[in-house]
mmCIF file of C-alpha atoms and ligand atoms in Angstrom:
data_model
loop_
_atom_site.group_PDB
_atom_site.id
_atom_site.type_symbol
_atom_site.label_atom_id
_atom_site.label_comp_id
_atom_site.label_asym_id
_atom_site.label_seq_id
_atom_site.Cartn_x
_atom_site.Cartn_y
_atom_site.Cartn_z
ATOM 1 C CA MET A 1 117.191 34.518 109.315
ATOM 2 C CA ALA A 2 116.104 37.665 107.422
ATOM 3 C CA ASP A 3 115.374 40.803 109.400
ATOM 4 C CA GLU A 4 111.628 41.669 109.903
ATOM 5 C CA ILE A 5 109.732 44.700 108.633
ATOM 6 C CA GLY A 6 106.472 45.495 110.312
ATOM 7 C CA VAL A 7 103.628 46.296 107.945
ATOM 8 C CA GLY A 8 100.538 48.399 108.688
ATOM 9 C CA LEU A 9 97.589 47.906 106.333
ATOM 10 C CA VAL A 10 94.875 50.615 105.771
ATOM 11 C CA GLY A 11 91.781 49.254 104.147
ATOM 12 C CA TYR A 12 90.862 45.534 104.210
ATOM 13 C CA ALA A 13 88.208 44.985 101.469
ATOM 14 C CA PHE A 14 89.109 43.587 97.944
ATOM 15 C CA MET A 15 92.682 45.116 97.661
ATOM 16 C CA GLY A 16 93.396 44.812 101.307
ATOM 17 C CA ALA A 17 92.571 41.145 101.139
ATOM 18 C CA ALA A 18 94.754 40.690 98.141
ATOM 19 C CA HIS A 19 97.721 42.594 99.666
ATOM 20 C CA SER A 20 97.227 40.502 102.906
ATOM 21 C CA GLN A 21 97.644 37.352 101.023
ATOM 22 C CA ALA A 22 100.878 38.811 99.416
ATOM 23 C CA TRP A 23 102.357 39.777 102.802
ATOM 24 C CA ARG A 24 101.405 36.341 104.243
ATOM 25 C CA THR A 25 103.018 34.286 101.377
ATOM 26 C CA VAL A 26 105.884 36.277 99.893
ATOM 27 C CA HIS A 27 108.674 34.882 102.082
ATOM 28 C CA HIS A 28 107.481 31.382 101.579
ATOM 29 C CA ALA A 29 107.848 31.610 97.933
ATOM 30 C CA PHE A 30 110.776 34.038 97.514
ATOM 31 C CA ASP A 31 114.056 34.601 99.188
ATOM 32 C CA VAL A 32 113.523 38.145 100.351
ATOM 33 C CA PRO A 33 115.896 40.243 102.386
ATOM 34 C CA LEU A 34 113.227 41.252 104.951
ATOM 35 C CA THR A 35 110.370 39.118 106.344
ATOM 36 C CA PRO A 36 107.183 41.051 106.564
ATOM 37 C CA ARG A 37 105.256 41.040 109.930
ATOM 38 C CA ARG A 38 101.591 41.810 109.754
ATOM 39 C CA VAL A 39 101.447 44.243 112.634
ATOM 40 C CA VAL A 40 98.145 46.004 112.286
ATOM 41 C CA LEU A 41 95.132 46.316 109.995
ATOM 42 C CA CYS A 42 93.089 49.491 109.997
ATOM 43 C CA GLY A 43 89.460 50.238 109.072
ATOM 44 C CA ARG A 44 86.911 52.647 110.259
ATOM 45 C CA ASP A 45 84.352 50.161 111.516
ATOM 46 C CA ALA A 46 85.843 48.603 114.731
ATOM 47 C CA ALA A 47 83.872 45.276 114.534
ATOM 48 C CA ALA A 48 84.528 44.874 110.750
ATOM 49 C CA ALA A 49 88.278 45.704 111.171
ATOM 50 C CA GLU A 50 88.573 43.265 114.118
ATOM 51 C CA ALA A 51 87.040 40.433 112.070
ATOM 52 C CA ALA A 52 89.117 41.370 108.991
ATOM 53 C CA ALA A 53 92.393 41.317 111.035
ATOM 54 C CA ALA A 54 91.504 37.846 112.456
ATOM 55 C CA LYS A 55 90.502 36.459 108.981
ATOM 56 C CA LEU A 56 93.535 37.929 107.122
ATOM 57 C CA GLY A 57 96.032 37.141 109.762
ATOM 58 C CA TRP A 58 96.944 40.630 111.332
ATOM 59 C CA ALA A 59 98.198 40.724 114.881
ATOM 60 C CA ALA A 60 96.009 43.834 115.785
ATOM 61 C CA PHE A 61 93.339 46.153 114.393
ATOM 62 C CA GLU A 62 93.115 49.896 114.539
ATOM 63 C CA THR A 63 90.353 52.423 113.488
ATOM 64 C CA ASP A 64 92.430 55.545 112.962
ATOM 65 C CA TRP A 65 95.198 55.374 110.236
ATOM 66 C CA ARG A 66 97.119 57.966 112.155
ATOM 67 C CA ARG A 67 97.812 55.534 114.921
ATOM 68 C CA VAL A 68 99.202 53.020 112.215
ATOM 69 C CA VAL A 69 101.517 55.725 110.872
ATOM 70 C CA ASP A 70 102.700 56.539 114.518
ATOM 71 C CA ASP A 71 103.166 52.915 115.475
ATOM 72 C CA ASP A 72 106.880 52.306 116.128
ATOM 73 C CA GLU A 73 106.440 48.609 115.098
ATOM 74 C CA VAL A 74 105.279 49.769 111.626
ATOM 75 C CA GLY A 75 108.010 50.340 109.171
ATOM 76 C CA LEU A 76 105.830 50.222 105.967
ATOM 77 C CA VAL A 77 102.399 51.513 105.451
ATOM 78 C CA ASP A 78 100.322 49.779 102.771
ATOM 79 C CA ILE A 79 97.396 51.952 101.478
ATOM 80 C CA CYS A 80 94.370 50.029 100.164
ATOM 81 C CA THR A 81 91.668 52.696 100.703
ATOM 82 C CA PRO A 82 89.671 54.423 98.052
ATOM 83 C CA GLY A 83 91.584 57.222 96.234
ATOM 84 C CA ASP A 84 90.275 60.211 98.235
ATOM 85 C CA THR A 85 92.356 59.232 101.261
ATOM 86 C CA HIS A 86 95.673 58.179 99.383
ATOM 87 C CA ALA A 87 97.383 61.544 99.495
ATOM 88 C CA GLU A 88 96.752 62.299 103.209
ATOM 89 C CA ILE A 89 97.844 58.948 104.330
ATOM 90 C CA ALA A 90 100.905 58.691 102.212
ATOM 91 C CA LEU A 91 102.113 62.150 103.044
ATOM 92 C CA ALA A 92 101.842 61.493 106.710
ATOM 93 C CA ALA A 93 103.557 58.050 106.383
ATOM 94 C CA LEU A 94 106.501 59.423 104.342
ATOM 95 C CA ASP A 95 106.848 62.355 106.816
ATOM 96 C CA ALA A 96 107.044 59.727 109.618
ATOM 97 C CA GLY A 97 109.812 57.937 107.778
ATOM 98 C CA LYS A 98 107.629 54.861 106.815
ATOM 99 C CA HIS A 99 107.955 53.181 103.480
ATOM 100 C CA VAL A 100 104.736 53.379 101.500
ATOM 101 C CA LEU A 101 102.951 51.082 98.989
ATOM 102 C CA CYS A 102 99.864 52.801 97.620
ATOM 103 C CA GLU A 103 97.082 51.298 95.563
ATOM 104 C CA LYS A 104 96.290 52.641 92.150
ATOM 105 C CA PRO A 105 95.529 55.191 90.738
ATOM 106 C CA LEU A 106 98.000 57.114 92.814
ATOM 107 C CA ALA A 107 95.523 59.899 93.785
ATOM 108 C CA ASN A 108 92.304 61.464 92.697
ATOM 109 C CA THR A 109 93.751 64.593 91.308
ATOM 110 C CA VAL A 110 96.984 65.725 89.491
ATOM 111 C CA ALA A 111 97.581 68.168 92.302
ATOM 112 C CA GLU A 112 97.540 65.426 94.978
ATOM 113 C CA ALA A 113 99.704 63.173 92.893
ATOM 114 C CA GLU A 114 102.253 65.964 92.381
ATOM 115 C CA ALA A 115 102.424 66.521 96.125
ATOM 116 C CA MET A 116 102.931 62.758 96.670
ATOM 117 C CA ALA A 117 105.608 62.427 93.984
ATOM 118 C CA ASP A 118 107.467 65.342 95.527
ATOM 119 C CA ALA A 119 107.187 63.980 98.963
ATOM 120 C CA ALA A 120 108.470 60.558 97.728
ATOM 121 C CA ALA A 121 111.367 62.104 96.037
ATOM 122 C CA ALA A 122 112.438 64.002 99.202
ATOM 123 C CA ALA A 123 111.831 60.870 101.288
ATOM 124 C CA ALA A 124 113.985 58.790 99.062
ATOM 125 C CA GLU A 125 116.863 60.998 99.950
ATOM 126 C CA ARG A 126 116.388 59.839 103.483
ATOM 127 C CA GLY A 127 116.192 56.177 102.498
ATOM 128 C CA VAL A 128 112.390 56.112 102.608
ATOM 129 C CA ARG A 129 110.889 54.243 99.628
ATOM 130 C CA SER A 130 107.561 54.290 97.892
ATOM 131 C CA MET A 131 105.851 52.378 95.188
ATOM 132 C CA VAL A 132 102.387 52.394 93.433
ATOM 133 C CA ALA A 133 100.570 49.029 93.294
ATOM 134 C CA PHE A 134 100.151 48.682 89.564
ATOM 135 C CA ASN A 135 100.038 44.884 90.025
ATOM 136 C CA TYR A 136 99.685 43.952 86.335
ATOM 137 C CA ARG A 137 103.345 44.783 85.695
ATOM 138 C CA ARG A 138 104.037 41.649 87.867
ATOM 139 C CA VAL A 139 101.999 39.234 85.581
ATOM 140 C CA PRO A 140 104.943 37.021 84.486
ATOM 141 C CA ALA A 141 103.618 37.215 80.783
ATOM 142 C CA LEU A 142 103.746 40.996 80.927
ATOM 143 C CA ALA A 143 107.085 41.218 82.705
ATOM 144 C CA PHE A 144 108.326 38.751 79.933
ATOM 145 C CA ALA A 145 106.839 40.988 77.342
ATOM 146 C CA ARG A 146 108.542 43.976 78.611
ATOM 147 C CA SER A 147 111.950 42.115 78.303
ATOM 148 C CA LEU A 148 111.196 41.162 74.763
ATOM 149 C CA VAL A 149 110.560 44.945 74.017
ATOM 150 C CA ALA A 150 113.631 45.960 75.924
ATOM 151 C CA GLN A 151 115.764 43.515 73.968
ATOM 152 C CA GLY A 152 114.581 45.060 70.704
ATOM 153 C CA ARG A 153 112.631 41.938 69.591
ATOM 154 C CA LEU A 154 109.806 44.097 68.460
ATOM 155 C CA GLY A 155 112.003 46.707 66.750
ATOM 156 C CA VAL A 156 110.555 50.302 66.693
ATOM 157 C CA ILE A 157 107.081 50.382 68.343
ATOM 158 C CA ARG A 158 104.303 51.663 66.070
ATOM 159 C CA HIS A 159 101.045 50.741 67.815
ATOM 160 C CA VAL A 160 99.656 50.110 71.302
ATOM 161 C CA ARG A 161 96.084 48.577 71.244
ATOM 162 C CA ALA A 162 94.769 48.432 74.899
ATOM 163 C CA GLN A 163 91.397 47.412 76.275
ATOM 164 C CA TYR A 164 90.230 46.700 79.830
ATOM 165 C CA LEU A 165 86.696 45.132 79.705
ATOM 166 C CA GLN A 166 84.471 44.282 82.712
ATOM 167 C CA ASP A 167 80.782 43.817 83.021
ATOM 168 C CA TRP A 168 79.966 43.952 86.817
ATOM 169 C CA ILE A 169 77.744 47.065 86.584
ATOM 170 C CA VAL A 170 75.834 46.272 83.345
ATOM 171 C CA ASP A 171 72.602 45.796 85.473
ATOM 172 C CA PRO A 172 71.198 49.252 86.249
ATOM 173 C CA ALA A 173 69.925 47.944 89.578
ATOM 174 C CA PHE A 174 73.589 47.435 90.721
ATOM 175 C CA PRO A 175 74.237 49.721 93.730
ATOM 176 C CA LEU A 176 75.979 53.046 93.833
ATOM 177 C CA VAL A 177 79.273 51.679 95.386
ATOM 178 C CA TRP A 178 82.123 54.088 96.142
ATOM 179 C CA ARG A 179 83.724 53.260 92.749
ATOM 180 C CA LEU A 180 80.875 55.064 91.105
ATOM 181 C CA GLN A 181 81.391 58.209 93.194
ATOM 182 C CA LYS A 182 83.800 60.907 91.979
ATOM 183 C CA ASP A 183 84.480 62.349 95.449
ATOM 184 C CA LYS A 184 85.739 58.839 96.545
ATOM 185 C CA ALA A 185 87.134 57.275 93.391
ATOM 186 C CA GLY A 186 88.227 60.415 91.403
ATOM 187 C CA SER A 187 86.843 58.859 88.186
ATOM 188 C CA GLY A 188 85.187 55.625 87.063
ATOM 189 C CA ALA A 189 86.270 52.995 84.488
ATOM 190 C CA LEU A 190 88.947 55.560 83.468
ATOM 191 C CA GLY A 191 90.830 55.603 86.794
ATOM 192 C CA ASP A 192 90.045 52.106 87.894
ATOM 193 C CA LEU A 193 90.782 50.262 84.674
ATOM 194 C CA GLY A 194 92.257 52.799 82.329
ATOM 195 C CA ALA A 195 94.981 53.593 84.849
ATOM 196 C CA HIS A 196 96.306 50.023 84.597
ATOM 197 C CA LEU A 197 96.281 50.288 80.676
ATOM 198 C CA VAL A 198 98.152 53.614 80.692
ATOM 199 C CA ASP A 199 100.740 52.275 83.226
ATOM 200 C CA LEU A 200 101.252 49.187 81.228
ATOM 201 C CA ALA A 201 101.465 50.937 77.812
ATOM 202 C CA GLN A 202 104.175 53.273 79.163
ATOM 203 C CA PHE A 203 105.907 50.323 80.949
ATOM 204 C CA LEU A 204 105.916 48.004 78.044
ATOM 205 C CA THR A 205 106.864 50.602 75.446
ATOM 206 C CA GLY A 206 109.463 52.614 77.631
ATOM 207 C CA SER A 207 107.705 55.691 76.300
ATOM 208 C CA ARG A 208 105.221 58.153 77.745
ATOM 209 C CA ILE A 209 101.873 59.160 76.343
ATOM 210 C CA SER A 210 102.199 62.833 75.062
ATOM 211 C CA GLY A 211 98.676 63.668 73.898
ATOM 212 C CA VAL A 212 95.231 62.318 73.865
ATOM 213 C CA SER A 213 91.645 62.596 72.312
ATOM 214 C CA ALA A 214 88.923 61.039 74.260
ATOM 215 C CA VAL A 215 85.216 60.293 74.755
ATOM 216 C CA THR A 216 83.688 59.171 78.054
ATOM 217 C CA GLU A 217 80.088 58.108 78.880
ATOM 218 C CA THR A 218 77.951 57.376 81.896
ATOM 219 C CA PHE A 219 75.299 55.018 80.537
ATOM 220 C CA VAL A 220 73.382 54.664 83.881
ATOM 221 C CA ARG A 221 73.100 57.918 85.574
ATOM 222 C CA GLU A 222 71.246 56.921 88.759
ATOM 223 C CA ARG A 223 71.600 53.853 90.873
ATOM 224 C CA PRO A 224 70.099 52.433 94.080
ATOM 225 C CA LEU A 225 72.018 53.571 97.334
ATOM 226 C CA VAL A 226 74.143 50.851 99.028
ATOM 227 C CA THR A 227 72.900 49.226 102.129
ATOM 228 C CA SER A 228 75.827 46.883 102.711
ATOM 229 C CA SER A 229 78.962 45.894 100.634
ATOM 230 C CA SER A 230 81.739 43.510 100.503
ATOM 231 C CA GLY A 231 84.554 43.487 97.938
ATOM 232 C CA LEU A 232 82.958 44.367 94.538
ATOM 233 C CA ALA A 233 79.502 42.988 95.718
ATOM 234 C CA ALA A 234 76.796 45.069 97.260
ATOM 235 C CA SER A 235 73.211 45.157 98.202
ATOM 236 C CA ALA A 236 70.881 48.212 97.734
ATOM 237 C CA GLY A 237 67.869 49.928 99.135
ATOM 238 C CA ALA A 238 65.000 51.612 97.316
ATOM 239 C CA SER A 239 66.291 55.174 97.066
ATOM 240 C CA LEU A 240 68.449 56.298 94.208
ATOM 241 C CA GLY A 241 71.662 58.447 94.023
ATOM 242 C CA GLU A 242 73.661 60.088 91.189
ATOM 243 C CA VAL A 243 76.517 58.227 89.387
ATOM 244 C CA THR A 244 79.145 60.821 89.193
ATOM 245 C CA VAL A 245 81.753 59.019 87.084
ATOM 246 C CA ASP A 246 82.353 57.619 83.693
ATOM 247 C CA ASP A 247 81.074 54.156 83.009
ATOM 248 C CA ALA A 248 83.327 53.883 79.928
ATOM 249 C CA ALA A 249 86.347 55.916 78.592
ATOM 250 C CA LEU A 250 87.888 55.606 75.087
ATOM 251 C CA PHE A 251 90.782 57.507 73.703
ATOM 252 C CA THR A 252 93.396 57.616 71.090
ATOM 253 C CA ALA A 253 96.900 58.651 72.091
ATOM 254 C CA ARG A 254 100.347 59.632 70.786
ATOM 255 C CA PHE A 255 103.499 58.381 72.501
ATOM 256 C CA ALA A 256 106.537 60.626 72.773
ATOM 257 C CA SER A 257 108.385 57.903 70.774
ATOM 258 C CA GLY A 258 106.112 58.406 67.735
ATOM 259 C CA ALA A 259 103.929 55.444 68.280
ATOM 260 C CA LEU A 260 100.134 55.641 68.258
ATOM 261 C CA GLY A 261 97.853 54.019 70.814
ATOM 262 C CA SER A 262 94.134 53.314 71.148
ATOM 263 C CA PHE A 263 92.652 52.735 74.616
ATOM 264 C CA GLU A 264 89.204 51.335 75.914
ATOM 265 C CA ALA A 265 88.129 50.971 79.503
ATOM 266 C CA THR A 266 84.631 49.959 80.335
ATOM 267 C CA ARG A 267 82.516 48.124 82.884
ATOM 268 C CA PHE A 268 79.763 47.643 80.323
ATOM 269 C CA ALA A 269 81.217 44.842 78.128
ATOM 270 C CA ALA A 270 78.707 42.148 78.858
ATOM 271 C CA GLY A 271 80.386 38.758 79.130
ATOM 272 C CA ARG A 272 83.891 40.200 79.571
ATOM 273 C CA LYS A 273 84.948 39.619 83.174
ATOM 274 C CA ASN A 274 88.379 40.913 83.716
ATOM 275 C CA SER A 275 89.596 41.089 80.032
ATOM 276 C CA MET A 276 92.672 43.262 80.195
ATOM 277 C CA ARG A 277 94.051 42.997 76.677
ATOM 278 C CA ILE A 278 97.083 44.632 75.230
ATOM 279 C CA GLU A 279 98.656 44.297 71.745
ATOM 280 C CA VAL A 280 101.923 46.008 70.738
ATOM 281 C CA ASN A 281 103.040 46.134 67.158
ATOM 282 C CA GLY A 282 106.627 47.040 66.106
ATOM 283 C CA SER A 283 108.807 46.954 63.022
ATOM 284 C CA ALA A 284 110.222 43.616 63.952
ATOM 285 C CA GLY A 285 107.310 41.905 65.538
ATOM 286 C CA SER A 286 104.142 41.995 67.763
ATOM 287 C CA LEU A 287 102.974 40.762 71.082
ATOM 288 C CA ALA A 288 99.417 40.127 72.438
ATOM 289 C CA PHE A 289 98.043 39.437 75.956
ATOM 290 C CA ASP A 290 94.576 38.936 77.460
ATOM 291 C CA PHE A 291 94.431 38.624 81.295
ATOM 292 C CA GLU A 292 91.571 36.017 80.898
ATOM 293 C CA ALA A 293 94.501 33.761 79.792
ATOM 294 C CA MET A 294 97.052 35.259 82.001
ATOM 295 C CA ASN A 295 99.658 32.510 81.620
ATOM 296 C CA GLU A 296 99.965 33.107 77.868
ATOM 297 C CA LEU A 297 101.677 35.602 75.700
ATOM 298 C CA HIS A 298 101.312 35.651 71.980
ATOM 299 C CA PHE A 299 104.369 36.674 70.025
ATOM 300 C CA HIS A 300 104.914 37.211 66.232
ATOM 301 C CA ASP A 301 108.567 37.532 65.047
ATOM 302 C CA HIS A 302 108.340 39.485 61.917
ATOM 303 C CA THR A 303 112.047 38.872 61.008
ATOM 304 C CA LEU A 304 111.174 35.099 60.286
ATOM 305 C CA ASP A 305 110.371 33.714 56.726
ATOM 306 C CA PRO A 306 106.823 34.957 56.189
ATOM 307 C CA ALA A 307 105.975 31.347 54.965
ATOM 308 C CA ASP A 308 106.050 30.017 58.533
ATOM 309 C CA ALA A 309 106.023 33.197 60.742
ATOM 310 C CA GLY A 310 102.807 34.095 62.610
ATOM 311 C CA PHE A 311 101.624 34.477 66.227
ATOM 312 C CA ARG A 312 102.996 31.768 68.576
ATOM 313 C CA ARG A 313 101.317 31.014 71.838
ATOM 314 C CA ILE A 314 104.097 31.118 74.543
ATOM 315 C CA LEU A 315 103.114 29.417 77.807
ATOM 316 C CA VAL A 316 104.624 31.660 80.377
ATOM 317 C CA THR A 317 105.055 28.934 82.930
ATOM 318 C CA GLU A 318 108.758 28.059 82.660
ATOM 319 C CA PRO A 319 111.255 28.612 85.422
ATOM 320 C CA ALA A 320 113.131 30.905 82.856
ATOM 321 C CA HIS A 321 110.190 33.230 82.924
ATOM 322 C CA PRO A 322 109.966 36.136 85.403
ATOM 323 C CA TYR A 323 108.890 35.106 88.938
ATOM 324 C CA VAL A 324 107.643 31.594 87.839
ATOM 325 C CA GLY A 325 110.640 29.617 89.046
ATOM 326 C CA ALA A 326 109.538 30.497 92.629
ATOM 327 C CA TRP A 327 106.288 28.632 92.388
ATOM 328 C CA TRP A 328 105.232 25.242 90.798
ATOM 329 C CA PRO A 329 106.888 22.932 88.358
ATOM 330 C CA PRO A 330 106.728 24.026 84.621
ATOM 331 C CA GLY A 331 103.273 24.322 83.034
ATOM 332 C CA HIS A 332 101.202 24.628 86.253
ATOM 333 C CA GLY A 333 100.386 28.292 85.909
ATOM 334 C CA LEU A 334 99.793 31.246 88.313
ATOM 335 C CA GLY A 335 96.697 33.454 89.182
ATOM 336 C CA TYR A 336 95.645 36.853 90.082
ATOM 337 C CA GLU A 337 96.851 36.781 93.675
ATOM 338 C CA HIS A 338 100.482 36.076 92.573
ATOM 339 C CA THR A 339 100.722 39.392 91.012
ATOM 340 C CA PHE A 340 100.425 41.062 94.388
ATOM 341 C CA THR A 341 102.930 38.636 95.963
ATOM 342 C CA HIS A 342 105.446 39.577 93.108
ATOM 343 C CA GLU A 343 104.748 43.297 93.773
ATOM 344 C CA VAL A 344 105.615 43.024 97.440
ATOM 345 C CA ARG A 345 108.612 40.760 96.631
ATOM 346 C CA ASP A 346 110.054 43.468 94.366
ATOM 347 C CA PHE A 347 109.325 46.140 97.086
ATOM 348 C CA LEU A 348 111.172 44.118 99.677
ATOM 349 C CA VAL A 349 114.132 43.459 97.312
ATOM 350 C CA ALA A 350 114.381 47.148 96.680
ATOM 351 C CA LEU A 351 114.351 47.804 100.393
ATOM 352 C CA GLY A 352 117.030 45.314 100.890
ATOM 353 C CA GLU A 353 119.170 46.822 98.107
ATOM 354 C CA GLY A 354 118.455 50.441 99.206
ATOM 355 C CA SER A 355 117.143 51.209 95.663
ATOM 356 C CA ASP A 356 113.913 52.854 94.505
ATOM 357 C CA PRO A 357 111.269 50.404 93.498
ATOM 358 C CA ALA A 358 109.225 50.735 90.328
ATOM 359 C CA PRO A 359 106.439 51.879 89.616
ATOM 360 C CA SER A 360 107.451 55.049 91.605
ATOM 361 C CA PHE A 361 105.193 57.875 92.590
ATOM 362 C CA ALA A 362 106.587 59.778 89.811
ATOM 363 C CA ASP A 363 105.341 56.936 87.414
ATOM 364 C CA GLY A 364 101.966 57.203 89.209
ATOM 365 C CA LEU A 365 101.957 61.000 88.611
ATOM 366 C CA ARG A 366 102.647 60.371 84.838
ATOM 367 C CA VAL A 367 99.614 58.120 84.647
ATOM 368 C CA GLN A 368 97.559 60.707 86.594
ATOM 369 C CA ARG A 369 98.482 63.368 84.042
ATOM 370 C CA VAL A 370 97.207 61.070 81.278
ATOM 371 C CA LEU A 371 93.851 60.444 83.100
ATOM 372 C CA ASP A 372 93.417 64.147 83.709
ATOM 373 C CA ALA A 373 94.215 64.983 80.098
ATOM 374 C CA VAL A 374 91.540 62.250 78.906
ATOM 375 C CA GLU A 375 88.871 63.905 81.143
ATOM 376 C CA ARG A 376 89.745 67.350 79.871
ATOM 377 C CA SER A 377 89.591 66.181 76.266
ATOM 378 C CA ALA A 378 86.278 64.440 76.766
ATOM 379 C CA ALA A 379 84.849 67.559 78.297
ATOM 380 C CA ALA A 380 85.979 69.578 75.305
ATOM 381 C CA ASP A 381 84.370 67.431 72.613
ATOM 382 C CA SER A 382 87.430 65.201 72.215
ATOM 383 C CA ALA A 383 89.773 68.225 71.419
ATOM 384 C CA TRP A 384 93.484 67.027 71.223
ATOM 385 C CA THR A 385 94.905 67.522 74.671
ATOM 386 C CA VAL A 386 98.599 67.516 75.323
ATOM 387 C CA VAL A 387 99.911 65.743 78.484
ATOM 388 C CA PRO A 388 102.284 67.776 80.420
ATOM 389 C CA ASN A 389 105.639 66.174 80.986
HETATM 390 C C1 LIG B 1 87.579 46.561 89.867
HETATM 391 O O1 LIG B 1 87.226 47.013 88.582
HETATM 392 C C2 LIG B 1 88.969 46.020 89.911
HETATM 393 O O2 LIG B 1 89.098 45.310 91.075
HETATM 394 C C3 LIG B 1 90.047 47.084 89.888
HETATM 395 O O3 LIG B 1 89.992 47.984 90.903
HETATM 396 C C4 LIG B 1 91.487 46.342 89.949
HETATM 397 O O4 LIG B 1 92.527 47.294 89.900
HETATM 398 C C5 LIG B 1 91.457 45.386 88.748
HETATM 399 O O5 LIG B 1 92.684 44.643 89.039
HETATM 400 C C6 LIG B 1 90.413 44.480 88.807
HETATM 401 O O6 LIG B 1 89.197 45.143 88.938
#
């Protein structure tokens, strides 16, 4: 039987529930070197944390994350809190010799992300590993897309066209949840959605974004204050508070490789629920993906006879595709929650091998630098802004 690793989860709302599901199922689907034990779940409200621990299958609950970090039974700390607490918890956990999985974006500022990346590099010398939870890298279709690019099937990459479209705050009466507050979330659609696009674009192309020109907008500047919330849903009272983040962020980009990119992240695309789309065009072919049809990848091979070339819909549901063989018979398809299971599977495999999992905190810092450059460019009337390497 595989050895066990004790996990401590900090935060239990939407992402905490998604991660709980992953820790609960990973060893049933995959052959992993360590079996996760759900030791303790942490949240500030004792009654709510106790209820969440019972519902999500954690052995105990805690109200102070420091006690999770200090718990001898915990070997890995999973951070699913808003961005304002990522750095403090991650630094303490790494210092205590605990492996860390941290939700995206890595931090709320570049300075915090730099401190986290430095601490992660130092901890890795002692065999302590860390990873950022950019779960969309683990969509089988996108992992497969990366392998096509890495095999050279797209040739030289010229364009990345990326959009992340949601509509859950179109109604101006939607409450002022933490994702709309800069001190908690760091930024709005940019950090929440754009961070995924930036990570994926850099992951798929294998090249970093070197400069940007951006616009951002906050369409609804005041919203009712929250009275209670659960996941993305919330109820509101009568008094209003200020929205301090962007509702939408659009930018053009250059990659170090010479490719050009266009990016759009918004929560105001009425009718688009979780439409994370990315298209990559290269000298030898193109690929296109939309999360709303997450089991499909569209691929055009430009080396074929033009008479019968053209985009082909590949159903990424075959055992030969990344992660898929662990699940159901061919053609049965996977969902959002599997991306988190794949993420913790890869982390556990890296722990077993004694290797550094990806995306690393250094990758998270690279994304943070792009987000920061986007905000600086938008504040300077879209001035071209170089992203430090
Ligand atoms: C909310 O916009 C959200 O849950 C993001 O925070 C996630 O990262 C994304 O996967 C889905 O949408």
